[in-house]
Amino acid sequence: MAGTGGQQSLASATQNGVTALDMAFNGVQNCRQDVENMKHNLSSGYAGSDGGAFQNLLDRWDSQAEIISKNLRDMIGTLEETMRAQGIQQSTANESIQQAHSRAEEIFNALAGSTAGS
């Protein structure tokens, strides 16, 4: 049963990773919203070439933030798939152990029954 604790620990660590990545994703999304709000607030009063350059800077920043967001979503998806696979593996291992235990009980009972009459 030592393996069960290890698998539970691995699942817990994976879940912690998902939680941390989700928090990071939400933080990036909040920053993106803040930048978008600032861009709209400043757009009416910030004109000329410097205003255009500032808009371009914010647009480039948002493009990079989108790449980061996509990568975070991909990592979250990968970890969630890993957790599903671990759950399936754990379930399959438990079923195999239960089947072996049941078979061993049947054999033991058969042997105990055959020697009881001797």
mmCIF file with all atom_site columns, C-alpha atoms in Angstrom:
data_model
loop_
_atom_site.group_PDB
_atom_site.id
_atom_site.type_symbol
_atom_site.label_atom_id
_atom_site.label_alt_id
_atom_site.label_comp_id
_atom_site.label_asym_id
_atom_site.label_entity_id
_atom_site.label_seq_id
_atom_site.pdbx_PDB_ins_code
_atom_site.Cartn_x
_atom_site.Cartn_y
_atom_site.Cartn_z
_atom_site.occupancy
_atom_site.B_iso_or_equiv
_atom_site.pdbx_formal_charge
_atom_site.auth_seq_id
_atom_site.auth_comp_id
_atom_site.auth_asym_id
_atom_site.auth_atom_id
_atom_site.pdbx_PDB_model_num
ATOM 1   C CA . MET A 1 1   ? 0.000   0.000   0.000   1.00 0.00 ? 1   MET A CA 1
ATOM 2   C CA . ALA A 1 2   ? 3.032   2.315   0.018   1.00 0.00 ? 2   ALA A CA 1
ATOM 3   C CA . GLY A 1 3   ? 2.353   3.005   -3.663  1.00 0.00 ? 3   GLY A CA 1
ATOM 4   C CA . THR A 1 4   ? -1.075  4.421   -2.866  1.00 0.00 ? 4   THR A CA 1
ATOM 5   C CA . GLY A 1 5   ? 0.422   7.180   -0.714  1.00 0.00 ? 5   GLY A CA 1
ATOM 6   C CA . GLY A 1 6   ? 2.873   8.003   -3.468  1.00 0.00 ? 6   GLY A CA 1
ATOM 7   C CA . GLN A 1 7   ? 0.110   8.202   -6.048  1.00 0.00 ? 7   GLN A CA 1
ATOM 8   C CA . GLN A 1 8   ? -1.999  10.343  -3.736  1.00 0.00 ? 8   GLN A CA 1
ATOM 9   C CA . SER A 1 9   ? 0.986   12.603  -3.194  1.00 0.00 ? 9   SER A CA 1
ATOM 10  C CA . LEU A 1 10  ? 1.576   12.833  -6.947  1.00 0.00 ? 10  LEU A CA 1
ATOM 11  C CA . ALA A 1 11  ? -2.102  13.608  -7.555  1.00 0.00 ? 11  ALA A CA 1
ATOM 12  C CA . SER A 1 12  ? -2.008  16.276  -4.853  1.00 0.00 ? 12  SER A CA 1
ATOM 13  C CA . ALA A 1 13  ? 1.118   17.850  -6.340  1.00 0.00 ? 13  ALA A CA 1
ATOM 14  C CA . THR A 1 14  ? -0.479  17.800  -9.790  1.00 0.00 ? 14  THR A CA 1
ATOM 15  C CA . GLN A 1 15  ? -3.624  19.450  -8.423  1.00 0.00 ? 15  GLN A CA 1
ATOM 16  C CA . ASN A 1 16  ? -1.457  22.092  -6.716  1.00 0.00 ? 16  ASN A CA 1
ATOM 17  C CA . GLY A 1 17  ? 0.181   22.730  -10.081 1.00 0.00 ? 17  GLY A CA 1
ATOM 18  C CA . VAL A 1 18  ? -3.202  23.155  -11.765 1.00 0.00 ? 18  VAL A CA 1
ATOM 19  C CA . THR A 1 19  ? -4.284  25.565  -9.030  1.00 0.00 ? 19  THR A CA 1
ATOM 20  C CA . ALA A 1 20  ? -1.081  27.616  -9.327  1.00 0.00 ? 20  ALA A CA 1
ATOM 21  C CA . LEU A 1 21  ? -1.341  27.781  -13.128 1.00 0.00 ? 21  LEU A CA 1
ATOM 22  C CA . ASP A 1 22  ? -4.999  28.732  -12.890 1.00 0.00 ? 22  ASP A CA 1
ATOM 23  C CA . MET A 1 23  ? -4.124  31.553  -10.489 1.00 0.00 ? 23  MET A CA 1
ATOM 24  C CA . ALA A 1 24  ? -1.383  32.732  -12.863 1.00 0.00 ? 24  ALA A CA 1
ATOM 25  C CA . PHE A 1 25  ? -3.805  32.613  -15.794 1.00 0.00 ? 25  PHE A CA 1
ATOM 26  C CA . ASN A 1 26  ? -6.370  34.659  -13.857 1.00 0.00 ? 26  ASN A CA 1
ATOM 27  C CA . GLY A 1 27  ? -3.653  37.161  -12.899 1.00 0.00 ? 27  GLY A CA 1
ATOM 28  C CA . VAL A 1 28  ? -2.627  37.594  -16.530 1.00 0.00 ? 28  VAL A CA 1
ATOM 29  C CA . GLN A 1 29  ? -6.280  38.014  -17.547 1.00 0.00 ? 29  GLN A CA 1
ATOM 30  C CA . ASN A 1 30  ? -6.771  40.672  -14.849 1.00 0.00 ? 30  ASN A CA 1
ATOM 31  C CA . CYS A 1 31  ? -3.690  42.546  -16.083 1.00 0.00 ? 31  CYS A CA 1
ATOM 32  C CA . ARG A 1 32  ? -4.934  42.319  -19.648 1.00 0.00 ? 32  ARG A CA 1
ATOM 33  C CA . GLN A 1 33  ? -8.273  43.785  -18.588 1.00 0.00 ? 33  GLN A CA 1
ATOM 34  C CA . ASP A 1 34  ? -6.511  46.590  -16.714 1.00 0.00 ? 34  ASP A CA 1
ATOM 35  C CA . VAL A 1 35  ? -4.385  47.406  -19.767 1.00 0.00 ? 35  VAL A CA 1
ATOM 36  C CA . GLU A 1 36  ? -7.449  47.291  -22.019 1.00 0.00 ? 36  GLU A CA 1
ATOM 37  C CA . ASN A 1 37  ? -9.290  49.688  -19.707 1.00 0.00 ? 37  ASN A CA 1
ATOM 38  C CA . MET A 1 38  ? -6.302  52.024  -19.626 1.00 0.00 ? 38  MET A CA 1
ATOM 39  C CA . LYS A 1 39  ? -6.038  51.891  -23.417 1.00 0.00 ? 39  LYS A CA 1
ATOM 40  C CA . HIS A 1 40  ? -9.685  52.904  -23.804 1.00 0.00 ? 40  HIS A CA 1
ATOM 41  C CA . ASN A 1 41  ? -9.453  55.614  -21.147 1.00 0.00 ? 41  ASN A CA 1
ATOM 42  C CA . LEU A 1 42  ? -6.367  57.173  -22.718 1.00 0.00 ? 42  LEU A CA 1
ATOM 43  C CA . SER A 1 43  ? -7.338  56.750  -26.364 1.00 0.00 ? 43  SER A CA 1
ATOM 44  C CA . SER A 1 44  ? -9.574  59.805  -26.480 1.00 0.00 ? 44  SER A CA 1
ATOM 45  C CA . GLY A 1 45  ? -7.036  62.180  -24.936 1.00 0.00 ? 45  GLY A CA 1
ATOM 46  C CA . TYR A 1 46  ? -3.780  60.724  -26.242 1.00 0.00 ? 46  TYR A CA 1
ATOM 47  C CA . ALA A 1 47  ? -3.454  61.613  -29.935 1.00 0.00 ? 47  ALA A CA 1
ATOM 48  C CA . GLY A 1 48  ? -0.639  62.159  -32.385 1.00 0.00 ? 48  GLY A CA 1
ATOM 49  C CA . SER A 1 49  ? 2.318   59.964  -33.194 1.00 0.00 ? 49  SER A CA 1
ATOM 50  C CA . ASP A 1 50  ? 3.134   59.370  -29.531 1.00 0.00 ? 50  ASP A CA 1
ATOM 51  C CA . GLY A 1 51  ? -0.464  58.266  -28.904 1.00 0.00 ? 51  GLY A CA 1
ATOM 52  C CA . GLY A 1 52  ? -0.261  55.878  -31.841 1.00 0.00 ? 52  GLY A CA 1
ATOM 53  C CA . ALA A 1 53  ? 3.056   54.501  -30.641 1.00 0.00 ? 53  ALA A CA 1
ATOM 54  C CA . PHE A 1 54  ? 1.575   53.984  -27.183 1.00 0.00 ? 54  PHE A CA 1
ATOM 55  C CA . GLN A 1 55  ? -1.420  52.138  -28.693 1.00 0.00 ? 55  GLN A CA 1
ATOM 56  C CA . ASN A 1 56  ? 0.970   49.932  -30.680 1.00 0.00 ? 56  ASN A CA 1
ATOM 57  C CA . LEU A 1 57  ? 2.955   49.191  -27.521 1.00 0.00 ? 57  LEU A CA 1
ATOM 58  C CA . LEU A 1 58  ? -0.210  48.160  -25.675 1.00 0.00 ? 58  LEU A CA 1
ATOM 59  C CA . ASP A 1 59  ? -1.328  46.027  -28.621 1.00 0.00 ? 59  ASP A CA 1
ATOM 60  C CA . ARG A 1 60  ? 2.052   44.239  -28.735 1.00 0.00 ? 60  ARG A CA 1
ATOM 61  C CA . TRP A 1 61  ? 1.928   43.712  -24.973 1.00 0.00 ? 61  TRP A CA 1
ATOM 62  C CA . ASP A 1 62  ? -1.561  42.212  -25.288 1.00 0.00 ? 62  ASP A CA 1
ATOM 63  C CA . SER A 1 63  ? -0.383  39.894  -28.078 1.00 0.00 ? 63  SER A CA 1
ATOM 64  C CA . GLN A 1 64  ? 2.411   38.622  -25.831 1.00 0.00 ? 64  GLN A CA 1
ATOM 65  C CA . ALA A 1 65  ? -0.018  38.282  -22.909 1.00 0.00 ? 65  ALA A CA 1
ATOM 66  C CA . GLU A 1 66  ? -2.300  36.193  -25.153 1.00 0.00 ? 66  GLU A CA 1
ATOM 67  C CA . ILE A 1 67  ? 0.602   33.833  -25.930 1.00 0.00 ? 67  ILE A CA 1
ATOM 68  C CA . ILE A 1 68  ? 1.288   33.488  -22.205 1.00 0.00 ? 68  ILE A CA 1
ATOM 69  C CA . SER A 1 69  ? -2.418  32.882  -21.542 1.00 0.00 ? 69  SER A CA 1
ATOM 70  C CA . LYS A 1 70  ? -2.586  30.204  -24.245 1.00 0.00 ? 70  LYS A CA 1
ATOM 71  C CA . ASN A 1 71  ? 0.490   28.454  -22.859 1.00 0.00 ? 71  ASN A CA 1
ATOM 72  C CA . LEU A 1 72  ? -0.957  28.531  -19.346 1.00 0.00 ? 72  LEU A CA 1
ATOM 73  C CA . ARG A 1 73  ? -4.253  27.062  -20.614 1.00 0.00 ? 73  ARG A CA 1
ATOM 74  C CA . ASP A 1 74  ? -2.319  24.342  -22.466 1.00 0.00 ? 74  ASP A CA 1
ATOM 75  C CA . MET A 1 75  ? -0.315  23.459  -19.346 1.00 0.00 ? 75  MET A CA 1
ATOM 76  C CA . ILE A 1 76  ? -3.494  23.342  -17.247 1.00 0.00 ? 76  ILE A CA 1
ATOM 77  C CA . GLY A 1 77  ? -5.086  21.026  -19.810 1.00 0.00 ? 77  GLY A CA 1
ATOM 78  C CA . THR A 1 78  ? -2.035  18.760  -19.827 1.00 0.00 ? 78  THR A CA 1
ATOM 79  C CA . LEU A 1 79  ? -1.989  18.509  -16.037 1.00 0.00 ? 79  LEU A CA 1
ATOM 80  C CA . GLU A 1 80  ? -5.733  17.852  -15.910 1.00 0.00 ? 80  GLU A CA 1
ATOM 81  C CA . GLU A 1 81  ? -5.318  15.081  -18.488 1.00 0.00 ? 81  GLU A CA 1
ATOM 82  C CA . THR A 1 82  ? -2.464  13.668  -16.401 1.00 0.00 ? 82  THR A CA 1
ATOM 83  C CA . MET A 1 83  ? -4.730  13.630  -13.346 1.00 0.00 ? 83  MET A CA 1
ATOM 84  C CA . ARG A 1 84  ? -7.464  11.842  -15.318 1.00 0.00 ? 84  ARG A CA 1
ATOM 85  C CA . ALA A 1 85  ? -4.938  9.265   -16.533 1.00 0.00 ? 85  ALA A CA 1
ATOM 86  C CA . GLN A 1 86  ? -3.615  8.796   -12.991 1.00 0.00 ? 86  GLN A CA 1
ATOM 87  C CA . GLY A 1 87  ? -7.164  8.254   -11.769 1.00 0.00 ? 87  GLY A CA 1
ATOM 88  C CA . ILE A 1 88  ? -7.795  5.646   -14.453 1.00 0.00 ? 88  ILE A CA 1
ATOM 89  C CA . GLN A 1 89  ? -4.495  3.933   -13.672 1.00 0.00 ? 89  GLN A CA 1
ATOM 90  C CA . GLN A 1 90  ? -5.246  3.970   -9.938  1.00 0.00 ? 90  GLN A CA 1
ATOM 91  C CA . SER A 1 91  ? -8.729  2.572   -10.535 1.00 0.00 ? 91  SER A CA 1
ATOM 92  C CA . THR A 1 92  ? -7.405  -0.187  -12.813 1.00 0.00 ? 92  THR A CA 1
ATOM 93  C CA . ALA A 1 93  ? -4.732  -1.138  -10.272 1.00 0.00 ? 93  ALA A CA 1
ATOM 94  C CA . ASN A 1 94  ? -7.319  -1.288  -7.482  1.00 0.00 ? 94  ASN A CA 1
ATOM 95  C CA . GLU A 1 95  ? -9.608  -3.476  -9.603  1.00 0.00 ? 95  GLU A CA 1
ATOM 96  C CA . SER A 1 96  ? -6.735  -5.857  -10.394 1.00 0.00 ? 96  SER A CA 1
ATOM 97  C CA . ILE A 1 97  ? -5.849  -6.106  -6.724  1.00 0.00 ? 97  ILE A CA 1
ATOM 98  C CA . GLN A 1 98  ? -9.480  -6.788  -5.790  1.00 0.00 ? 98  GLN A CA 1
ATOM 99  C CA . GLN A 1 99  ? -9.771  -9.473  -8.475  1.00 0.00 ? 99  GLN A CA 1
ATOM 100 C CA . ALA A 1 100 ? -6.561  -11.144 -7.306  1.00 0.00 ? 100 ALA A CA 1
ATOM 101 C CA . HIS A 1 101 ? -7.759  -10.985 -3.711  1.00 0.00 ? 101 HIS A CA 1
ATOM 102 C CA . SER A 1 102 ? -11.117 -12.525 -4.637  1.00 0.00 ? 102 SER A CA 1
ATOM 103 C CA . ARG A 1 103 ? -9.396  -15.290 -6.621  1.00 0.00 ? 103 ARG A CA 1
ATOM 104 C CA . ALA A 1 104 ? -7.027  -15.976 -3.731  1.00 0.00 ? 104 ALA A CA 1
ATOM 105 C CA . GLU A 1 105 ? -10.016 -16.216 -1.365  1.00 0.00 ? 105 GLU A CA 1
ATOM 106 C CA . GLU A 1 106 ? -11.742 -18.664 -3.724  1.00 0.00 ? 106 GLU A CA 1
ATOM 107 C CA . ILE A 1 107 ? -8.612  -20.825 -3.894  1.00 0.00 ? 107 ILE A CA 1
ATOM 108 C CA . PHE A 1 108 ? -8.110  -20.690 -0.138  1.00 0.00 ? 108 PHE A CA 1
ATOM 109 C CA . ASN A 1 109 ? -11.747 -21.616 0.488   1.00 0.00 ? 109 ASN A CA 1
ATOM 110 C CA . ALA A 1 110 ? -11.540 -24.465 -2.002  1.00 0.00 ? 110 ALA A CA 1
ATOM 111 C CA . LEU A 1 111 ? -8.366  -25.770 -0.373  1.00 0.00 ? 111 LEU A CA 1
ATOM 112 C CA . ALA A 1 112 ? -9.765  -25.359 3.118   1.00 0.00 ? 112 ALA A CA 1
ATOM 113 C CA . GLY A 1 113 ? -12.920 -27.179 2.041   1.00 0.00 ? 113 GLY A CA 1
ATOM 114 C CA . SER A 1 114 ? -11.030 -30.051 0.425   1.00 0.00 ? 114 SER A CA 1
ATOM 115 C CA . THR A 1 115 ? -8.739  -30.594 3.421   1.00 0.00 ? 115 THR A CA 1
ATOM 116 C CA . ALA A 1 116 ? -11.532 -30.263 5.946   1.00 0.00 ? 116 ALA A CA 1
ATOM 117 C CA . GLY A 1 117 ? -12.944 -33.618 4.901   1.00 0.00 ? 117 GLY A CA 1
ATOM 118 C CA . SER A 1 118 ? -9.583  -35.456 5.092   1.00 0.00 ? 118 SER A CA 1
#
